[in-house]
CSV table of C-alpha atoms in Angstrom, one decimal:
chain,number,residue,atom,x,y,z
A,1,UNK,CA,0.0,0.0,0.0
A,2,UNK,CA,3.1,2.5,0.0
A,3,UNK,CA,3.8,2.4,-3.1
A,4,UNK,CA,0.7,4.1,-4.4
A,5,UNK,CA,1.0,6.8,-1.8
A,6,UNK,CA,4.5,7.7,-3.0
A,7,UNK,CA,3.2,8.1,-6.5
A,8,UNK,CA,0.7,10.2,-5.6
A,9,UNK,CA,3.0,12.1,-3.2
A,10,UNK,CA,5.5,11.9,-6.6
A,11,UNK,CA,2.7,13.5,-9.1
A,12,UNK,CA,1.4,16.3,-6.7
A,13,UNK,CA,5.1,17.6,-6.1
A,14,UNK,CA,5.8,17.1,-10.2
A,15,UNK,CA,3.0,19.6,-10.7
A,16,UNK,CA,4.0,22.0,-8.3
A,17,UNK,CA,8.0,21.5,-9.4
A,18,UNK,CA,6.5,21.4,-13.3
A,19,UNK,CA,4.7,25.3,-12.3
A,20,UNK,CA,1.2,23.6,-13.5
A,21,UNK,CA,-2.0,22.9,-11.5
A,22,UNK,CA,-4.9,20.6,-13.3
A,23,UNK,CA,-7.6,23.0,-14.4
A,24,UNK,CA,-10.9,23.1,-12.8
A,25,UNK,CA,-14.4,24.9,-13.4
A,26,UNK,CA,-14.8,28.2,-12.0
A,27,UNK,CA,-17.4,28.7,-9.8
A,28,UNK,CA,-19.6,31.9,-8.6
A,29,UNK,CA,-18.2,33.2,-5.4
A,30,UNK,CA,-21.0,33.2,-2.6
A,31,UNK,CA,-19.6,35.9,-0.3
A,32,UNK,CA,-16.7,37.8,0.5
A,33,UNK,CA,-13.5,39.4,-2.3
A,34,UNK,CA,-9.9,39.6,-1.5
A,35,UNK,CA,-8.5,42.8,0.6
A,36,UNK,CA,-7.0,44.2,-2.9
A,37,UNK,CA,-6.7,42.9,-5.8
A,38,UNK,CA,-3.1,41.8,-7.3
A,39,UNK,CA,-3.4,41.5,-10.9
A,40,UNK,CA,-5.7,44.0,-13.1
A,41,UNK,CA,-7.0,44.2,-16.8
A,42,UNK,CA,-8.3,47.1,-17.3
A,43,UNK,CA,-10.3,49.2,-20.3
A,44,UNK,CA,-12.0,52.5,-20.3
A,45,UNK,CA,-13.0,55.6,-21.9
A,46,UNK,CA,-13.3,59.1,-20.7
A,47,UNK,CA,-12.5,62.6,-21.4
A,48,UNK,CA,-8.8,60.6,-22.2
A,49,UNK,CA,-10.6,58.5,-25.2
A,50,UNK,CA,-10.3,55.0,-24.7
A,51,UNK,CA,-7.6,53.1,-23.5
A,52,UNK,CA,-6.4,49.7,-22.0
A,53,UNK,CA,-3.6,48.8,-19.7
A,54,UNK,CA,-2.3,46.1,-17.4
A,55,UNK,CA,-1.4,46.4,-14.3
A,56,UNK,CA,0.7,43.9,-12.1
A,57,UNK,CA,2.9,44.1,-9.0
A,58,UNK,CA,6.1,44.2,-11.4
A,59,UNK,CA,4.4,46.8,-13.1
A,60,UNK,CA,1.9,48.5,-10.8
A,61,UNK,CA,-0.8,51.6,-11.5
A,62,UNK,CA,1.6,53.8,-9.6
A,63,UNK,CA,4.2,53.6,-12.5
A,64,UNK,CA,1.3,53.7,-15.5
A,65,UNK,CA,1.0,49.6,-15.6
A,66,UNK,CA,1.5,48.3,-19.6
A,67,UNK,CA,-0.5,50.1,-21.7
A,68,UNK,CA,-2.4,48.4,-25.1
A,69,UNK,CA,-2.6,50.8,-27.9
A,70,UNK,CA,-1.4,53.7,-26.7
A,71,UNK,CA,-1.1,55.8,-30.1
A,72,UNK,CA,-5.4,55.2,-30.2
A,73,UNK,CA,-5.0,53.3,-33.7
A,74,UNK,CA,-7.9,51.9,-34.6
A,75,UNK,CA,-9.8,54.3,-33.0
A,76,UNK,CA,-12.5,52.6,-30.8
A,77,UNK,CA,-16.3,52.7,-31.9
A,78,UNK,CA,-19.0,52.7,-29.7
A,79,UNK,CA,-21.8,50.3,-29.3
A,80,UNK,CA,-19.7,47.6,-31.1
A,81,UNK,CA,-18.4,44.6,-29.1
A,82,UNK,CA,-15.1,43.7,-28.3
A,83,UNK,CA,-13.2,40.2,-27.5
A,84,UNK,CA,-10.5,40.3,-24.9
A,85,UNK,CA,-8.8,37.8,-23.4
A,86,UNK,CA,-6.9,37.7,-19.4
A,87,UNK,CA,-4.2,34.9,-18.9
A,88,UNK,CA,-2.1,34.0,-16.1
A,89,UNK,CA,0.3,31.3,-15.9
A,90,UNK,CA,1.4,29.6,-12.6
A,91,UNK,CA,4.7,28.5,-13.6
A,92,UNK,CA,6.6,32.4,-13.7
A,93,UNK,CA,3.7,34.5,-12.5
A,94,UNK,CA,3.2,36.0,-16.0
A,95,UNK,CA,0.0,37.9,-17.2
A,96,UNK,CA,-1.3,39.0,-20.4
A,97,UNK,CA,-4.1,41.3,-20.9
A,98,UNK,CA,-5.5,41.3,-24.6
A,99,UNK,CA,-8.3,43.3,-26.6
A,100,UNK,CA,-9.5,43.1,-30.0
A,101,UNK,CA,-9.1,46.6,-30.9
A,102,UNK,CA,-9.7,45.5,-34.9
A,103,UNK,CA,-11.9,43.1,-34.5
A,104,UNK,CA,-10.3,40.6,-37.1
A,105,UNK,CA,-10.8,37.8,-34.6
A,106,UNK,CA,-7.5,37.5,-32.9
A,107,UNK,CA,-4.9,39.5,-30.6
A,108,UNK,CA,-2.2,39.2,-33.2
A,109,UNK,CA,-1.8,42.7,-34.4
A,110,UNK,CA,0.5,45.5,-32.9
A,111,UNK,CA,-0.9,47.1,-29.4
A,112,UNK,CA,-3.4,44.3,-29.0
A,113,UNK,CA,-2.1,42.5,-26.2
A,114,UNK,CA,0.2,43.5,-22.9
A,115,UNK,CA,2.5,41.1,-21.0
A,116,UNK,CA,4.3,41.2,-17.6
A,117,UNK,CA,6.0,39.0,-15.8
A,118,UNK,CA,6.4,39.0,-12.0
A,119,UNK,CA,8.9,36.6,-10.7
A,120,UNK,CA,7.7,36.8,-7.0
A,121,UNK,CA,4.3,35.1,-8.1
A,122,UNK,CA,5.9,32.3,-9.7
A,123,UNK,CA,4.1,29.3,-8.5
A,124,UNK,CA,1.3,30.8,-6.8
A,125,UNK,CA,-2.3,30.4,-7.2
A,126,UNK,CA,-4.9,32.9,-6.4
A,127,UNK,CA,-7.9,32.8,-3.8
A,128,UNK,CA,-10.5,34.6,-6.2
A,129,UNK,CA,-10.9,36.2,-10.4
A,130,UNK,CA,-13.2,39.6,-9.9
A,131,UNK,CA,-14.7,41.8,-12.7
A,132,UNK,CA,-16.2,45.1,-12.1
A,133,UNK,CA,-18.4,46.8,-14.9
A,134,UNK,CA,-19.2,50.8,-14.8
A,135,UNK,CA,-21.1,53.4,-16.8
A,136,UNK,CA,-21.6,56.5,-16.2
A,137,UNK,CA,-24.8,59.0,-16.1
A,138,UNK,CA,-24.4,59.3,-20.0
A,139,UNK,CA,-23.1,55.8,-20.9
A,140,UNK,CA,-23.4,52.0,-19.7
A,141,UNK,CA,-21.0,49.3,-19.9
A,142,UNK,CA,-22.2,45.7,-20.8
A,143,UNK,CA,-20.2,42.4,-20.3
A,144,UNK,CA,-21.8,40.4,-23.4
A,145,UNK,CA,-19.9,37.1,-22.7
A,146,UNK,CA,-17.5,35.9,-20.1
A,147,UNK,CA,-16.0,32.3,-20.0
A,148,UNK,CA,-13.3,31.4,-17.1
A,149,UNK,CA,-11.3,28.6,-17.5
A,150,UNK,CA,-13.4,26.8,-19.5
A,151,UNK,CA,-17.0,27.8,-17.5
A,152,UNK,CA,-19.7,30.4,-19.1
A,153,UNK,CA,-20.6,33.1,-16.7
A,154,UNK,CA,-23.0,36.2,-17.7
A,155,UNK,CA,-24.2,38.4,-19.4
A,156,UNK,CA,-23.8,41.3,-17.1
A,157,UNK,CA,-25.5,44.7,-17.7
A,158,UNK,CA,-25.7,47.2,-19.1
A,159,UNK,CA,-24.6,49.4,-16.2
A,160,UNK,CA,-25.3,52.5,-15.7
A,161,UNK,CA,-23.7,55.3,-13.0
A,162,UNK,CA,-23.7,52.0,-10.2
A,163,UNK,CA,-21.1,49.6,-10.3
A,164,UNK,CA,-21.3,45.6,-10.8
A,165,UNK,CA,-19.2,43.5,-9.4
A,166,UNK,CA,-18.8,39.7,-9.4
A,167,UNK,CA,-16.3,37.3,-8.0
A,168,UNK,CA,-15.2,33.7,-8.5
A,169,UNK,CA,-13.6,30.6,-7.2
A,170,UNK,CA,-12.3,27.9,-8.5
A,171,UNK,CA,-13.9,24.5,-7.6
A,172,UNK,CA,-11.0,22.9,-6.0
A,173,UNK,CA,-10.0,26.3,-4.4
A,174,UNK,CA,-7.3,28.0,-6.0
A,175,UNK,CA,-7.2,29.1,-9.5
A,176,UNK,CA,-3.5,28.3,-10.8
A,177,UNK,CA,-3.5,29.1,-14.7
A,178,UNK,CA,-6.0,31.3,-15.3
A,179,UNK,CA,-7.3,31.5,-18.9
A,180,UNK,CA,-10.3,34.2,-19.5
A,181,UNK,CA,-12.5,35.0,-22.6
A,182,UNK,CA,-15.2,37.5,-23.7
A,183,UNK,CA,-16.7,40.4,-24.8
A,184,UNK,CA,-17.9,44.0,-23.6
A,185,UNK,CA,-19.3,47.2,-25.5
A,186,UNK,CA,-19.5,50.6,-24.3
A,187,UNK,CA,-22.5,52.5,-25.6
A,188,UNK,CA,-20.8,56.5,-25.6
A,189,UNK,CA,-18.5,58.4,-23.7
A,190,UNK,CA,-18.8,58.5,-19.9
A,191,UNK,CA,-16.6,62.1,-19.8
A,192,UNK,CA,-14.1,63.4,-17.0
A,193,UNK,CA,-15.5,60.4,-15.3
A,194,UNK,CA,-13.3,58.0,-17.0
A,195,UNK,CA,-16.2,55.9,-17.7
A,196,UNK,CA,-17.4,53.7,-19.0
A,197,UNK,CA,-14.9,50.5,-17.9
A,198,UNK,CA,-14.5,47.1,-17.0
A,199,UNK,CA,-11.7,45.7,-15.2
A,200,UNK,CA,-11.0,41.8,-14.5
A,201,UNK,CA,-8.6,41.2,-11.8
A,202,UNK,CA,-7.5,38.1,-10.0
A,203,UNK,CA,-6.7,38.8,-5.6
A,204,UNK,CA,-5.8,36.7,-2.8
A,205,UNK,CA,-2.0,34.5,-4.0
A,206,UNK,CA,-1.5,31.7,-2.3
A,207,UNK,CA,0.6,28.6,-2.5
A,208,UNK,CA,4.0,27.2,-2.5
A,209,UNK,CA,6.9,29.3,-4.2
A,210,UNK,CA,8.5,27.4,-7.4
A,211,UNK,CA,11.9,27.0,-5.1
A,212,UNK,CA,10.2,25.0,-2.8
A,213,UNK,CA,8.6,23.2,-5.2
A,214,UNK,CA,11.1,21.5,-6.3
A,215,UNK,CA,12.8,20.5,-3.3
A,216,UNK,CA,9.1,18.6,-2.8
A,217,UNK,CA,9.5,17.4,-5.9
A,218,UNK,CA,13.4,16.3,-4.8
A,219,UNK,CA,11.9,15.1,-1.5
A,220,UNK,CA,9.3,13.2,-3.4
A,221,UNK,CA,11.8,11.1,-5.9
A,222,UNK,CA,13.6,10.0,-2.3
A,223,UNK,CA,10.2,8.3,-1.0
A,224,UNK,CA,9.5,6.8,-3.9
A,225,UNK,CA,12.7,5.2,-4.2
A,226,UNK,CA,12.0,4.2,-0.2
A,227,UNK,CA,8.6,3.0,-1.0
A,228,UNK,CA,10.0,1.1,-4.3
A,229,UNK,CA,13.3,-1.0,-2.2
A,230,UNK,CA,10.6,-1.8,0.6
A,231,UNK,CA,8.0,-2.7,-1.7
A,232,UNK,CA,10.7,-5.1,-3.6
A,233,UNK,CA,12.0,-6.5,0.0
């Protein structure tokens, strides 16, 4: 009966040493949101005229984040859907935040898509994903479609002048790579308001660090080869 148990002890530290959790459905959140909220995707318009930016804690909002088409080329239309698409990948803490601004079907094209990469999330998971949809008096924000790691949430709106906000969990948990899809419109300019927007975020890391990781992973090859001589004997 040890044997098993140091292969499963051997496959949960190869994941963790590997950077990749199994993927699981995502999941409403019933109550409660992180204390603040680590990684952003953001997109807005205002008396600025649209833009789109990520922000991350190795390129936060104090320092301006990483922008997406910051020369305003195509020039955004209102009342006409979007795509975007939020990753996050466990294995070296890297995001990407990604917007359709030419609506050819794909984030391919110059300014469509922002990356950062911060090393001290590498290997963690996160508690909670979050959107958060605004208009304004003179404009509403509408989430058409949403679809987190694989599960089909919405639609949300339109919003007017009163936020919405939504969070989610993962069903074992933790979300560890983080893959989300959908689409939002904006239906005219909110003004000096800086509205309308809609960020998603993901709050709340957690988890072991990729170092120790693979001294599990080390740890683990020793018990097998325990489990393997005694199993033999």
């Amino acid at each position: 009966m040890r044997r098993p148990s140091a292969l499963a002890a051997l496959a949960a530290a190869s994941f963790l040493a590997a950077g990749v959790l199994p993927a699981h459905a995502a999941t409403l959140a019933s109550a409660g949101a992180p204390a603040g909220w680590t990684i952003q995707g953001r997109a807005r318009n205002g008396n600025t005229g649209f833009e789109a930016v990520l922000f991350t804690p190795a390129n936060p909002e104090s320092g301006g984040g990483v922008p997406l088409n910051p020369a305003g080329a195509p020039v955004w239309q209102f009342g006409t859907a979007y795509d975007f698409q939020f990753d996050y990948t466990f294995a070296d803490g890297g995001s990407t935040w990604s917007i359709d601004f030419n609506q050819d079907g794909d984030f391919n094209d110059p300014q469509e898509s922002a990356t950062s990469v911060t090393a001290a999330l590498a290997g963690q998971s996160f508690g909670y994903a979050g959107i958060y949809l605004q208009g304004s008096a003179t404009s509403t924000a509408t989430l058409n479609s949403l679809v987190i790691n694989g599960t089909s949430f919405g639609p949300y709106g339109p919003v007017g002048d009163t936020p919405l906000t939504q969070q989610f969990v993962d069903s074992s948990g933790l979300f560890g790579n983080i893959t989300a899809t959908g689409s939002f419109t904006f239906s005219a300019s909110g003004g000096s308001d800086e509205r309308p927007r809609l960020w998603f975020r993901v709050g709340q890391p957690q988890g072991v660090p990729v170092p120790a990781a693979v001294w599990l992973f080390g740890s683990a090859l020793g018990v097998l080869g325990i489990a393997r001589r005694r199993f033999a004997a």
